[in-house]
Protein backbone atom coordinates (compact mmCIF):
# COMPACT_ATOMS: atom_id res chain seq x y z
CA UNK A 1 0.00 0.00 0.00
CA UNK A 2 1.23 3.47 -0.90
CA UNK A 3 1.33 5.76 2.11
CA UNK A 4 0.55 9.42 1.48
CA UNK A 5 1.98 11.91 3.98
CA UNK A 6 0.79 15.50 4.07
CA UNK A 7 2.48 18.43 5.75
CA UNK A 8 1.95 20.47 7.72
CA UNK A 9 -0.99 19.16 9.71
CA UNK A 10 -2.23 22.72 10.19
CA UNK A 11 -1.35 25.87 8.29
CA UNK A 12 -2.26 29.28 9.70
CA UNK A 13 -2.53 31.88 6.96
CA UNK A 14 -3.92 35.38 6.72
CA UNK A 15 -6.48 36.18 3.99
CA UNK A 16 -4.72 37.30 0.83
CA UNK A 17 -1.56 35.39 1.65
CA UNK A 18 -0.17 32.38 -0.17
CA UNK A 19 -0.53 28.86 1.18
CA UNK A 20 1.76 25.99 0.25
CA UNK A 21 0.69 22.44 1.07
CA UNK A 22 2.85 19.36 0.59
CA UNK A 23 2.09 15.72 -0.11
CA UNK A 24 4.64 12.92 -0.27
CA UNK A 25 4.11 9.37 -1.53
CA UNK A 26 5.99 6.38 -0.13
CA UNK A 27 6.71 5.29 -3.71
CA UNK A 28 6.25 6.83 -7.12
CA UNK A 29 2.67 7.53 -8.20
CA UNK A 30 3.74 9.21 -11.43
CA UNK A 31 1.28 12.09 -11.94
CA UNK A 32 -1.70 10.12 -10.66
CA UNK A 33 -2.39 12.50 -7.81
CA UNK A 34 -5.50 14.44 -6.89
CA UNK A 35 -6.24 17.19 -4.38
CA UNK A 36 -9.56 17.72 -2.61
CA UNK A 37 -11.02 20.43 -0.43
CA UNK A 38 -13.41 19.59 2.38
CA UNK A 39 -15.39 22.00 4.52
CA UNK A 40 -17.15 20.99 7.75
CA UNK A 41 -20.27 18.96 7.16
CA UNK A 42 -19.68 18.74 3.43
CA UNK A 43 -18.44 16.11 1.02
CA UNK A 44 -14.97 16.59 -0.47
CA UNK A 45 -14.63 18.60 -3.67
CA UNK A 46 -12.12 17.77 -6.37
CA UNK A 47 -9.65 20.59 -6.99
CA UNK A 48 -6.78 19.09 -8.97
CA UNK A 49 -6.19 15.84 -10.84
CA UNK A 50 -3.23 14.58 -12.80
CA UNK A 51 -1.12 16.45 -10.23
CA UNK A 52 -1.60 19.80 -11.98
CA UNK A 53 -4.91 19.98 -13.90
CA UNK A 54 -7.63 22.06 -12.30
CA UNK A 55 -11.03 20.43 -12.15
CA UNK A 56 -14.02 22.13 -13.75
CA UNK A 57 -14.92 25.39 -12.08
CA UNK A 58 -11.87 25.58 -9.83
CA UNK A 59 -10.38 29.08 -9.62
CA UNK A 60 -6.95 29.77 -11.03
CA UNK A 61 -5.57 30.65 -7.59
CA UNK A 62 -5.35 26.89 -6.98
CA UNK A 63 -2.37 25.24 -8.62
CA UNK A 64 -0.79 21.83 -8.30
CA UNK A 65 2.66 20.60 -9.20
CA UNK A 66 4.98 17.65 -8.79
CA UNK A 67 5.41 14.10 -9.98
CA UNK A 68 6.78 10.86 -8.65
CA UNK A 69 6.75 11.18 -4.88
CA UNK A 70 6.64 14.92 -4.14
CA UNK A 71 3.62 17.13 -4.77
CA UNK A 72 2.55 20.63 -3.89
CA UNK A 73 -0.75 22.49 -3.82
CA UNK A 74 -0.49 26.26 -3.82
CA UNK A 75 -3.32 28.64 -3.09
CA UNK A 76 -1.94 31.91 -4.36
CA UNK A 77 -4.11 34.38 -2.44
CA UNK A 78 -6.34 32.89 0.22
CA UNK A 79 -9.99 33.87 0.16
CA UNK A 80 -12.34 33.41 3.10
CA UNK A 81 -13.99 30.44 1.40
CA UNK A 82 -10.63 28.62 1.10
CA UNK A 83 -10.26 27.90 4.79
CA UNK A 84 -10.86 24.16 4.91
CA UNK A 85 -9.11 20.80 5.07
CA UNK A 86 -7.19 19.65 2.00
CA UNK A 87 -6.44 16.04 1.11
CA UNK A 88 -4.21 14.48 -1.49
CA UNK A 89 -5.03 11.09 -3.02
CA UNK A 90 -3.01 8.75 -5.19
CA UNK A 91 -4.73 6.68 -7.85
CA UNK A 92 -1.68 5.05 -9.38
CA UNK A 93 -2.08 1.78 -7.49
CA UNK A 94 -4.79 -0.15 -5.71
CA UNK A 95 -5.65 0.29 -2.94
CA UNK A 96 -6.25 3.97 -3.52
CA UNK A 97 -4.98 6.02 -0.60
CA UNK A 98 -5.47 9.48 0.86
CA UNK A 99 -3.15 11.63 2.86
CA UNK A 100 -4.08 12.58 6.39
CA UNK A 101 -5.07 16.10 5.42
CA UNK A 102 -3.86 19.66 6.01
CA UNK A 103 -6.15 22.09 7.77
CA UNK A 104 -5.82 25.65 6.48
CA UNK A 105 -6.99 28.01 9.18
CA UNK A 106 -7.27 31.75 9.55
CA UNK A 107 -4.26 33.36 11.19
CA UNK B 1 -27.93 17.62 -12.65
CA UNK B 2 -25.24 15.07 -11.82
CA UNK B 3 -26.09 13.55 -8.47
CA UNK B 4 -25.25 10.69 -6.13
CA UNK B 5 -27.61 9.90 -3.28
CA UNK B 6 -26.60 7.42 -0.60
CA UNK B 7 -28.97 5.57 1.68
CA UNK B 8 -28.99 2.66 4.09
CA UNK B 9 -26.92 4.01 6.95
CA UNK B 10 -27.93 3.64 10.57
CA UNK B 11 -27.14 2.09 13.92
CA UNK B 12 -26.02 -1.54 13.94
CA UNK B 13 -24.60 -3.79 16.65
CA UNK B 14 -21.04 -5.14 16.47
CA UNK B 15 -20.99 -8.24 14.31
CA UNK B 16 -24.02 -7.10 12.39
CA UNK B 17 -24.58 -6.33 8.73
CA UNK B 18 -25.75 -3.38 6.71
CA UNK B 19 -26.19 -2.63 3.03
CA UNK B 20 -25.57 0.82 1.65
CA UNK B 21 -26.94 2.02 -1.66
CA UNK B 22 -26.03 4.92 -3.92
CA UNK B 23 -28.45 6.11 -6.59
CA UNK B 24 -26.80 7.85 -9.51
CA UNK B 25 -28.42 10.32 -11.88
CA UNK B 26 -27.50 12.92 -14.48
CA UNK B 27 -24.68 10.97 -16.13
CA UNK B 28 -24.08 7.72 -17.99
CA UNK B 29 -23.58 5.48 -14.97
CA UNK B 30 -22.40 2.53 -17.03
CA UNK B 31 -19.36 4.46 -18.30
CA UNK B 32 -17.67 5.19 -14.99
CA UNK B 33 -15.86 3.39 -12.22
CA UNK B 34 -17.25 4.05 -8.76
CA UNK B 35 -15.95 3.87 -5.21
CA UNK B 36 -16.91 4.09 -1.57
CA UNK B 37 -14.90 6.38 0.70
CA UNK B 38 -15.47 6.71 4.43
CA UNK B 39 -14.66 9.22 7.12
CA UNK B 40 -14.68 8.36 10.79
CA UNK B 41 -15.84 11.15 13.12
CA UNK B 42 -13.17 13.85 13.28
CA UNK B 43 -10.80 11.87 11.06
CA UNK B 44 -9.56 11.93 7.49
CA UNK B 45 -10.76 10.23 4.34
CA UNK B 46 -10.28 6.49 3.84
CA UNK B 47 -10.91 4.80 0.52
CA UNK B 48 -12.90 1.61 1.17
CA UNK B 49 -13.79 -0.13 -2.07
CA UNK B 50 -14.14 0.43 -5.80
CA UNK B 51 -15.26 -1.26 -8.94
CA UNK B 52 -14.91 -0.84 -12.67
CA UNK B 53 -17.58 0.49 -15.01
CA UNK B 54 -18.84 -3.00 -15.78
CA UNK B 55 -18.44 -4.25 -12.23
CA UNK B 56 -16.09 -6.92 -13.49
CA UNK B 57 -13.18 -5.69 -11.41
CA UNK B 58 -13.49 -4.95 -7.72
CA UNK B 59 -10.99 -3.59 -5.20
CA UNK B 60 -10.92 -3.35 -1.41
CA UNK B 61 -8.93 -1.74 1.35
CA UNK B 62 -7.21 -4.30 3.55
CA UNK B 63 -9.30 -3.06 6.49
CA UNK B 64 -12.53 -4.33 4.88
CA UNK B 65 -11.37 -7.17 2.63
CA UNK B 66 -13.38 -10.32 3.25
CA UNK B 67 -16.12 -8.43 5.12
CA UNK B 68 -17.41 -5.91 2.56
CA UNK B 69 -18.66 -6.56 -0.94
CA UNK B 70 -19.16 -3.87 -3.56
CA UNK B 71 -21.43 -4.33 -6.54
CA UNK B 72 -23.43 -2.33 -9.01
CA UNK B 73 -26.68 -2.71 -10.92
CA UNK B 74 -26.17 -0.82 -14.17
CA UNK B 75 -29.79 -1.36 -15.15
CA UNK B 76 -30.85 0.65 -12.08
CA UNK B 77 -27.93 3.09 -11.93
CA UNK B 78 -27.18 1.91 -8.42
CA UNK B 79 -23.98 1.21 -6.50
CA UNK B 80 -24.12 -0.89 -3.35
CA UNK B 81 -21.89 -1.89 -0.46
CA UNK B 82 -22.72 -4.97 1.58
CA UNK B 83 -21.03 -4.71 4.96
CA UNK B 84 -20.76 -7.77 7.21
CA UNK B 85 -19.05 -8.46 10.53
CA UNK B 86 -19.16 -4.79 11.41
CA UNK B 87 -17.01 -3.45 14.23
CA UNK B 88 -16.94 -0.08 16.02
CA UNK B 89 -13.95 0.84 13.82
CA UNK B 90 -16.31 0.86 10.83
CA UNK B 91 -18.26 3.78 12.31
CA UNK B 92 -18.05 6.56 9.75
CA UNK B 93 -19.80 8.63 7.15
CA UNK B 94 -19.75 6.61 3.94
CA UNK B 95 -19.53 8.51 0.68
CA UNK B 96 -20.25 7.21 -2.77
CA UNK B 97 -17.90 8.75 -5.36
CA UNK B 98 -17.74 8.76 -9.15
CA UNK B 99 -14.37 8.36 -10.84
CA UNK B 100 -13.46 10.58 -13.74
CA UNK B 101 -13.11 9.20 -17.26
CA UNK B 102 -9.80 7.25 -17.46
CA UNK B 103 -8.69 8.24 -13.97
CA UNK B 104 -9.64 7.31 -10.43
CA UNK B 105 -9.83 10.86 -9.18
CA UNK B 106 -13.34 11.45 -7.86
CA UNK B 107 -15.19 14.36 -9.42
CA UNK B 108 -18.64 13.73 -8.00
CA UNK B 109 -19.46 12.80 -4.41
CA UNK B 110 -22.68 12.02 -2.63
CA UNK B 111 -23.69 13.73 0.60
CA UNK B 112 -22.78 10.68 2.66
CA UNK B 113 -24.64 8.29 4.92
CA UNK B 114 -23.71 7.71 8.55
CA UNK B 115 -23.01 4.21 9.83
CA UNK B 116 -22.71 3.74 13.58
CA UNK B 117 -21.58 0.41 14.98
CA UNK B 118 -22.33 0.23 18.67
CA UNK B 119 -24.01 -1.95 21.25
PDB file of C-alpha atoms in Angstrom:
ATOM      1  CA  UNK A   1       0.000   0.000   0.000  1.00  0.00           C
ATOM      2  CA  UNK A   2       1.235   3.466  -0.897  1.00  0.00           C
ATOM      3  CA  UNK A   3       1.331   5.763   2.115  1.00  0.00           C
ATOM      4  CA  UNK A   4       0.549   9.420   1.484  1.00  0.00           C
ATOM      5  CA  UNK A   5       1.980  11.912   3.975  1.00  0.00           C
ATOM      6  CA  UNK A   6       0.785  15.502   4.068  1.00  0.00           C
ATOM      7  CA  UNK A   7       2.476  18.426   5.750  1.00  0.00           C
ATOM      8  CA  UNK A   8       1.950  20.474   7.717  1.00  0.00           C
ATOM      9  CA  UNK A   9      -0.992  19.162   9.708  1.00  0.00           C
ATOM     10  CA  UNK A  10      -2.232  22.722  10.191  1.00  0.00           C
ATOM     11  CA  UNK A  11      -1.355  25.868   8.287  1.00  0.00           C
ATOM     12  CA  UNK A  12      -2.256  29.282   9.705  1.00  0.00           C
ATOM     13  CA  UNK A  13      -2.529  31.878   6.962  1.00  0.00           C
ATOM     14  CA  UNK A  14      -3.922  35.385   6.716  1.00  0.00           C
ATOM     15  CA  UNK A  15      -6.478  36.180   3.989  1.00  0.00           C
ATOM     16  CA  UNK A  16      -4.716  37.297   0.833  1.00  0.00           C
ATOM     17  CA  UNK A  17      -1.557  35.390   1.648  1.00  0.00           C
ATOM     18  CA  UNK A  18      -0.168  32.376  -0.170  1.00  0.00           C
ATOM     19  CA  UNK A  19      -0.529  28.858   1.179  1.00  0.00           C
ATOM     20  CA  UNK A  20       1.756  25.990   0.247  1.00  0.00           C
ATOM     21  CA  UNK A  21       0.685  22.436   1.075  1.00  0.00           C
ATOM     22  CA  UNK A  22       2.854  19.357   0.591  1.00  0.00           C
ATOM     23  CA  UNK A  23       2.092  15.720  -0.110  1.00  0.00           C
ATOM     24  CA  UNK A  24       4.641  12.924  -0.267  1.00  0.00           C
ATOM     25  CA  UNK A  25       4.105   9.369  -1.530  1.00  0.00           C
ATOM     26  CA  UNK A  26       5.993   6.383  -0.125  1.00  0.00           C
ATOM     27  CA  UNK A  27       6.710   5.289  -3.711  1.00  0.00           C
ATOM     28  CA  UNK A  28       6.253   6.833  -7.116  1.00  0.00           C
ATOM     29  CA  UNK A  29       2.674   7.525  -8.198  1.00  0.00           C
ATOM     30  CA  UNK A  30       3.737   9.214 -11.434  1.00  0.00           C
ATOM     31  CA  UNK A  31       1.283  12.090 -11.943  1.00  0.00           C
ATOM     32  CA  UNK A  32      -1.705  10.118 -10.656  1.00  0.00           C
ATOM     33  CA  UNK A  33      -2.388  12.498  -7.809  1.00  0.00           C
ATOM     34  CA  UNK A  34      -5.504  14.442  -6.894  1.00  0.00           C
ATOM     35  CA  UNK A  35      -6.237  17.192  -4.380  1.00  0.00           C
ATOM     36  CA  UNK A  36      -9.560  17.724  -2.612  1.00  0.00           C
ATOM     37  CA  UNK A  37     -11.017  20.431  -0.427  1.00  0.00           C
ATOM     38  CA  UNK A  38     -13.415  19.592   2.379  1.00  0.00           C
ATOM     39  CA  UNK A  39     -15.394  21.997   4.517  1.00  0.00           C
ATOM     40  CA  UNK A  40     -17.153  20.994   7.754  1.00  0.00           C
ATOM     41  CA  UNK A  41     -20.273  18.956   7.159  1.00  0.00           C
ATOM     42  CA  UNK A  42     -19.679  18.742   3.425  1.00  0.00           C
ATOM     43  CA  UNK A  43     -18.436  16.114   1.017  1.00  0.00           C
ATOM     44  CA  UNK A  44     -14.967  16.591  -0.467  1.00  0.00           C
ATOM     45  CA  UNK A  45     -14.629  18.604  -3.666  1.00  0.00           C
ATOM     46  CA  UNK A  46     -12.119  17.770  -6.373  1.00  0.00           C
ATOM     47  CA  UNK A  47      -9.651  20.594  -6.990  1.00  0.00           C
ATOM     48  CA  UNK A  48      -6.781  19.093  -8.973  1.00  0.00           C
ATOM     49  CA  UNK A  49      -6.194  15.837 -10.840  1.00  0.00           C
ATOM     50  CA  UNK A  50      -3.234  14.584 -12.805  1.00  0.00           C
ATOM     51  CA  UNK A  51      -1.121  16.453 -10.234  1.00  0.00           C
ATOM     52  CA  UNK A  52      -1.604  19.796 -11.982  1.00  0.00           C
ATOM     53  CA  UNK A  53      -4.908  19.983 -13.900  1.00  0.00           C
ATOM     54  CA  UNK A  54      -7.632  22.057 -12.296  1.00  0.00           C
ATOM     55  CA  UNK A  55     -11.034  20.431 -12.152  1.00  0.00           C
ATOM     56  CA  UNK A  56     -14.019  22.126 -13.747  1.00  0.00           C
ATOM     57  CA  UNK A  57     -14.919  25.390 -12.084  1.00  0.00           C
ATOM     58  CA  UNK A  58     -11.866  25.580  -9.828  1.00  0.00           C
ATOM     59  CA  UNK A  59     -10.380  29.075  -9.616  1.00  0.00           C
ATOM     60  CA  UNK A  60      -6.946  29.769 -11.033  1.00  0.00           C
ATOM     61  CA  UNK A  61      -5.572  30.645  -7.586  1.00  0.00           C
ATOM     62  CA  UNK A  62      -5.351  26.890  -6.980  1.00  0.00           C
ATOM     63  CA  UNK A  63      -2.374  25.240  -8.617  1.00  0.00           C
ATOM     64  CA  UNK A  64      -0.794  21.830  -8.298  1.00  0.00           C
ATOM     65  CA  UNK A  65       2.658  20.600  -9.198  1.00  0.00           C
ATOM     66  CA  UNK A  66       4.981  17.654  -8.792  1.00  0.00           C
ATOM     67  CA  UNK A  67       5.405  14.096  -9.975  1.00  0.00           C
ATOM     68  CA  UNK A  68       6.784  10.860  -8.650  1.00  0.00           C
ATOM     69  CA  UNK A  69       6.746  11.178  -4.883  1.00  0.00           C
ATOM     70  CA  UNK A  70       6.642  14.915  -4.138  1.00  0.00           C
ATOM     71  CA  UNK A  71       3.616  17.130  -4.768  1.00  0.00           C
ATOM     72  CA  UNK A  72       2.550  20.629  -3.887  1.00  0.00           C
ATOM     73  CA  UNK A  73      -0.749  22.488  -3.818  1.00  0.00           C
ATOM     74  CA  UNK A  74      -0.488  26.263  -3.816  1.00  0.00           C
ATOM     75  CA  UNK A  75      -3.321  28.643  -3.092  1.00  0.00           C
ATOM     76  CA  UNK A  76      -1.938  31.913  -4.357  1.00  0.00           C
ATOM     77  CA  UNK A  77      -4.107  34.382  -2.436  1.00  0.00           C
ATOM     78  CA  UNK A  78      -6.344  32.890   0.224  1.00  0.00           C
ATOM     79  CA  UNK A  79      -9.986  33.872   0.159  1.00  0.00           C
ATOM     80  CA  UNK A  80     -12.344  33.411   3.100  1.00  0.00           C
ATOM     81  CA  UNK A  81     -13.986  30.438   1.401  1.00  0.00           C
ATOM     82  CA  UNK A  82     -10.631  28.623   1.096  1.00  0.00           C
ATOM     83  CA  UNK A  83     -10.263  27.901   4.792  1.00  0.00           C
ATOM     84  CA  UNK A  84     -10.864  24.160   4.907  1.00  0.00           C
ATOM     85  CA  UNK A  85      -9.108  20.803   5.067  1.00  0.00           C
ATOM     86  CA  UNK A  86      -7.190  19.646   2.004  1.00  0.00           C
ATOM     87  CA  UNK A  87      -6.439  16.038   1.113  1.00  0.00           C
ATOM     88  CA  UNK A  88      -4.211  14.478  -1.493  1.00  0.00           C
ATOM     89  CA  UNK A  89      -5.034  11.095  -3.023  1.00  0.00           C
ATOM     90  CA  UNK A  90      -3.010   8.753  -5.193  1.00  0.00           C
ATOM     91  CA  UNK A  91      -4.725   6.682  -7.847  1.00  0.00           C
ATOM     92  CA  UNK A  92      -1.678   5.051  -9.378  1.00  0.00           C
ATOM     93  CA  UNK A  93      -2.082   1.781  -7.488  1.00  0.00           C
ATOM     94  CA  UNK A  94      -4.787  -0.153  -5.709  1.00  0.00           C
ATOM     95  CA  UNK A  95      -5.650   0.292  -2.939  1.00  0.00           C
ATOM     96  CA  UNK A  96      -6.250   3.968  -3.517  1.00  0.00           C
ATOM     97  CA  UNK A  97      -4.984   6.019  -0.596  1.00  0.00           C
ATOM     98  CA  UNK A  98      -5.469   9.476   0.862  1.00  0.00           C
ATOM     99  CA  UNK A  99      -3.148  11.632   2.856  1.00  0.00           C
ATOM    100  CA  UNK A 100      -4.080  12.578   6.392  1.00  0.00           C
ATOM    101  CA  UNK A 101      -5.065  16.105   5.419  1.00  0.00           C
ATOM    102  CA  UNK A 102      -3.864  19.659   6.014  1.00  0.00           C
ATOM    103  CA  UNK A 103      -6.152  22.085   7.770  1.00  0.00           C
ATOM    104  CA  UNK A 104      -5.824  25.646   6.482  1.00  0.00           C
ATOM    105  CA  UNK A 105      -6.995  28.015   9.180  1.00  0.00           C
ATOM    106  CA  UNK A 106      -7.274  31.745   9.552  1.00  0.00           C
ATOM    107  CA  UNK A 107      -4.263  33.357  11.185  1.00  0.00           C
TER     108      UNK A 107
ATOM    109  CA  UNK B   1     -27.927  17.617 -12.647  1.00  0.00           C
ATOM    110  CA  UNK B   2     -25.242  15.073 -11.820  1.00  0.00           C
ATOM    111  CA  UNK B   3     -26.087  13.547  -8.469  1.00  0.00           C
ATOM    112  CA  UNK B   4     -25.250  10.686  -6.135  1.00  0.00           C
ATOM    113  CA  UNK B   5     -27.606   9.900  -3.284  1.00  0.00           C
ATOM    114  CA  UNK B   6     -26.598   7.422  -0.599  1.00  0.00           C
ATOM    115  CA  UNK B   7     -28.975   5.571   1.675  1.00  0.00           C
ATOM    116  CA  UNK B   8     -28.987   2.662   4.091  1.00  0.00           C
ATOM    117  CA  UNK B   9     -26.924   4.008   6.953  1.00  0.00           C
ATOM    118  CA  UNK B  10     -27.930   3.635  10.571  1.00  0.00           C
ATOM    119  CA  UNK B  11     -27.138   2.090  13.917  1.00  0.00           C
ATOM    120  CA  UNK B  12     -26.020  -1.542  13.939  1.00  0.00           C
ATOM    121  CA  UNK B  13     -24.603  -3.787  16.649  1.00  0.00           C
ATOM    122  CA  UNK B  14     -21.044  -5.138  16.469  1.00  0.00           C
ATOM    123  CA  UNK B  15     -20.992  -8.240  14.305  1.00  0.00           C
ATOM    124  CA  UNK B  16     -24.025  -7.099  12.391  1.00  0.00           C
ATOM    125  CA  UNK B  17     -24.575  -6.326   8.731  1.00  0.00           C
ATOM    126  CA  UNK B  18     -25.753  -3.382   6.711  1.00  0.00           C
ATOM    127  CA  UNK B  19     -26.192  -2.629   3.027  1.00  0.00           C
ATOM    128  CA  UNK B  20     -25.567   0.822   1.646  1.00  0.00           C
ATOM    129  CA  UNK B  21     -26.936   2.022  -1.663  1.00  0.00           C
ATOM    130  CA  UNK B  22     -26.035   4.917  -3.921  1.00  0.00           C
ATOM    131  CA  UNK B  23     -28.447   6.106  -6.595  1.00  0.00           C
ATOM    132  CA  UNK B  24     -26.796   7.849  -9.514  1.00  0.00           C
ATOM    133  CA  UNK B  25     -28.421  10.315 -11.883  1.00  0.00           C
ATOM    134  CA  UNK B  26     -27.501  12.919 -14.478  1.00  0.00           C
ATOM    135  CA  UNK B  27     -24.677  10.966 -16.127  1.00  0.00           C
ATOM    136  CA  UNK B  28     -24.081   7.722 -17.993  1.00  0.00           C
ATOM    137  CA  UNK B  29     -23.582   5.481 -14.975  1.00  0.00           C
ATOM    138  CA  UNK B  30     -22.404   2.535 -17.028  1.00  0.00           C
ATOM    139  CA  UNK B  31     -19.364   4.459 -18.303  1.00  0.00           C
ATOM    140  CA  UNK B  32     -17.673   5.195 -14.990  1.00  0.00           C
ATOM    141  CA  UNK B  33     -15.864   3.391 -12.217  1.00  0.00           C
ATOM    142  CA  UNK B  34     -17.246   4.051  -8.757  1.00  0.00           C
ATOM    143  CA  UNK B  35     -15.949   3.870  -5.210  1.00  0.00           C
ATOM    144  CA  UNK B  36     -16.908   4.089  -1.569  1.00  0.00           C
ATOM    145  CA  UNK B  37     -14.898   6.381   0.699  1.00  0.00           C
ATOM    146  CA  UNK B  38     -15.473   6.715   4.433  1.00  0.00           C
ATOM    147  CA  UNK B  39     -14.657   9.221   7.119  1.00  0.00           C
ATOM    148  CA  UNK B  40     -14.683   8.362  10.786  1.00  0.00           C
ATOM    149  CA  UNK B  41     -15.842  11.151  13.118  1.00  0.00           C
ATOM    150  CA  UNK B  42     -13.174  13.849  13.278  1.00  0.00           C
ATOM    151  CA  UNK B  43     -10.805  11.873  11.065  1.00  0.00           C
ATOM    152  CA  UNK B  44      -9.563  11.927   7.490  1.00  0.00           C
ATOM    153  CA  UNK B  45     -10.757  10.229   4.343  1.00  0.00           C
ATOM    154  CA  UNK B  46     -10.277   6.492   3.841  1.00  0.00           C
ATOM    155  CA  UNK B  47     -10.915   4.797   0.518  1.00  0.00           C
ATOM    156  CA  UNK B  48     -12.901   1.608   1.167  1.00  0.00           C
ATOM    157  CA  UNK B  49     -13.786  -0.126  -2.074  1.00  0.00           C
ATOM    158  CA  UNK B  50     -14.140   0.430  -5.797  1.00  0.00           C
ATOM    159  CA  UNK B  51     -15.263  -1.255  -8.937  1.00  0.00           C
ATOM    160  CA  UNK B  52     -14.914  -0.835 -12.670  1.00  0.00           C
ATOM    161  CA  UNK B  53     -17.582   0.494 -15.014  1.00  0.00           C
ATOM    162  CA  UNK B  54     -18.841  -3.004 -15.784  1.00  0.00           C
ATOM    163  CA  UNK B  55     -18.442  -4.249 -12.229  1.00  0.00           C
ATOM    164  CA  UNK B  56     -16.090  -6.920 -13.492  1.00  0.00           C
ATOM    165  CA  UNK B  57     -13.177  -5.686 -11.413  1.00  0.00           C
ATOM    166  CA  UNK B  58     -13.486  -4.951  -7.720  1.00  0.00           C
ATOM    167  CA  UNK B  59     -10.993  -3.590  -5.201  1.00  0.00           C
ATOM    168  CA  UNK B  60     -10.916  -3.347  -1.411  1.00  0.00           C
ATOM    169  CA  UNK B  61      -8.927  -1.744   1.348  1.00  0.00           C
ATOM    170  CA  UNK B  62      -7.207  -4.300   3.554  1.00  0.00           C
ATOM    171  CA  UNK B  63      -9.303  -3.058   6.490  1.00  0.00           C
ATOM    172  CA  UNK B  64     -12.530  -4.332   4.884  1.00  0.00           C
ATOM    173  CA  UNK B  65     -11.373  -7.169   2.632  1.00  0.00           C
ATOM    174  CA  UNK B  66     -13.379 -10.315   3.252  1.00  0.00           C
ATOM    175  CA  UNK B  67     -16.117  -8.431   5.124  1.00  0.00           C
ATOM    176  CA  UNK B  68     -17.406  -5.912   2.564  1.00  0.00           C
ATOM    177  CA  UNK B  69     -18.661  -6.564  -0.944  1.00  0.00           C
ATOM    178  CA  UNK B  70     -19.160  -3.869  -3.559  1.00  0.00           C
ATOM    179  CA  UNK B  71     -21.428  -4.327  -6.538  1.00  0.00           C
ATOM    180  CA  UNK B  72     -23.434  -2.329  -9.010  1.00  0.00           C
ATOM    181  CA  UNK B  73     -26.681  -2.707 -10.924  1.00  0.00           C
ATOM    182  CA  UNK B  74     -26.165  -0.822 -14.167  1.00  0.00           C
ATOM    183  CA  UNK B  75     -29.789  -1.360 -15.145  1.00  0.00           C
ATOM    184  CA  UNK B  76     -30.853   0.645 -12.078  1.00  0.00           C
ATOM    185  CA  UNK B  77     -27.926   3.091 -11.926  1.00  0.00           C
ATOM    186  CA  UNK B  78     -27.182   1.909  -8.418  1.00  0.00           C
ATOM    187  CA  UNK B  79     -23.983   1.208  -6.499  1.00  0.00           C
ATOM    188  CA  UNK B  80     -24.123  -0.892  -3.345  1.00  0.00           C
ATOM    189  CA  UNK B  81     -21.886  -1.893  -0.458  1.00  0.00           C
ATOM    190  CA  UNK B  82     -22.725  -4.971   1.581  1.00  0.00           C
ATOM    191  CA  UNK B  83     -21.027  -4.709   4.964  1.00  0.00           C
ATOM    192  CA  UNK B  84     -20.764  -7.769   7.207  1.00  0.00           C
ATOM    193  CA  UNK B  85     -19.055  -8.459  10.530  1.00  0.00           C
ATOM    194  CA  UNK B  86     -19.156  -4.791  11.414  1.00  0.00           C
ATOM    195  CA  UNK B  87     -17.010  -3.449  14.230  1.00  0.00           C
ATOM    196  CA  UNK B  88     -16.944  -0.077  16.017  1.00  0.00           C
ATOM    197  CA  UNK B  89     -13.945   0.837  13.822  1.00  0.00           C
ATOM    198  CA  UNK B  90     -16.307   0.859  10.832  1.00  0.00           C
ATOM    199  CA  UNK B  91     -18.256   3.777  12.308  1.00  0.00           C
ATOM    200  CA  UNK B  92     -18.051   6.564   9.751  1.00  0.00           C
ATOM    201  CA  UNK B  93     -19.796   8.630   7.147  1.00  0.00           C
ATOM    202  CA  UNK B  94     -19.746   6.606   3.937  1.00  0.00           C
ATOM    203  CA  UNK B  95     -19.526   8.512   0.677  1.00  0.00           C
ATOM    204  CA  UNK B  96     -20.245   7.207  -2.769  1.00  0.00           C
ATOM    205  CA  UNK B  97     -17.897   8.745  -5.358  1.00  0.00           C
ATOM    206  CA  UNK B  98     -17.736   8.756  -9.150  1.00  0.00           C
ATOM    207  CA  UNK B  99     -14.370   8.360 -10.836  1.00  0.00           C
ATOM    208  CA  UNK B 100     -13.458  10.580 -13.744  1.00  0.00           C
ATOM    209  CA  UNK B 101     -13.113   9.200 -17.261  1.00  0.00           C
ATOM    210  CA  UNK B 102      -9.801   7.250 -17.459  1.00  0.00           C
ATOM    211  CA  UNK B 103      -8.691   8.244 -13.967  1.00  0.00           C
ATOM    212  CA  UNK B 104      -9.639   7.313 -10.429  1.00  0.00           C
ATOM    213  CA  UNK B 105      -9.830  10.858  -9.182  1.00  0.00           C
ATOM    214  CA  UNK B 106     -13.342  11.446  -7.857  1.00  0.00           C
ATOM    215  CA  UNK B 107     -15.186  14.356  -9.421  1.00  0.00           C
ATOM    216  CA  UNK B 108     -18.645  13.726  -8.000  1.00  0.00           C
ATOM    217  CA  UNK B 109     -19.461  12.795  -4.407  1.00  0.00           C
ATOM    218  CA  UNK B 110     -22.685  12.019  -2.626  1.00  0.00           C
ATOM    219  CA  UNK B 111     -23.691  13.730   0.604  1.00  0.00           C
ATOM    220  CA  UNK B 112     -22.779  10.678   2.661  1.00  0.00           C
ATOM    221  CA  UNK B 113     -24.643   8.287   4.918  1.00  0.00           C
ATOM    222  CA  UNK B 114     -23.711   7.706   8.548  1.00  0.00           C
ATOM    223  CA  UNK B 115     -23.010   4.209   9.827  1.00  0.00           C
ATOM    224  CA  UNK B 116     -22.709   3.739  13.584  1.00  0.00           C
ATOM    225  CA  UNK B 117     -21.582   0.412  14.984  1.00  0.00           C
ATOM    226  CA  UNK B 118     -22.327   0.234  18.671  1.00  0.00           C
ATOM    227  CA  UNK B 119     -24.006  -1.945  21.246  1.00  0.00           C
TER     228      UNK B 119
END
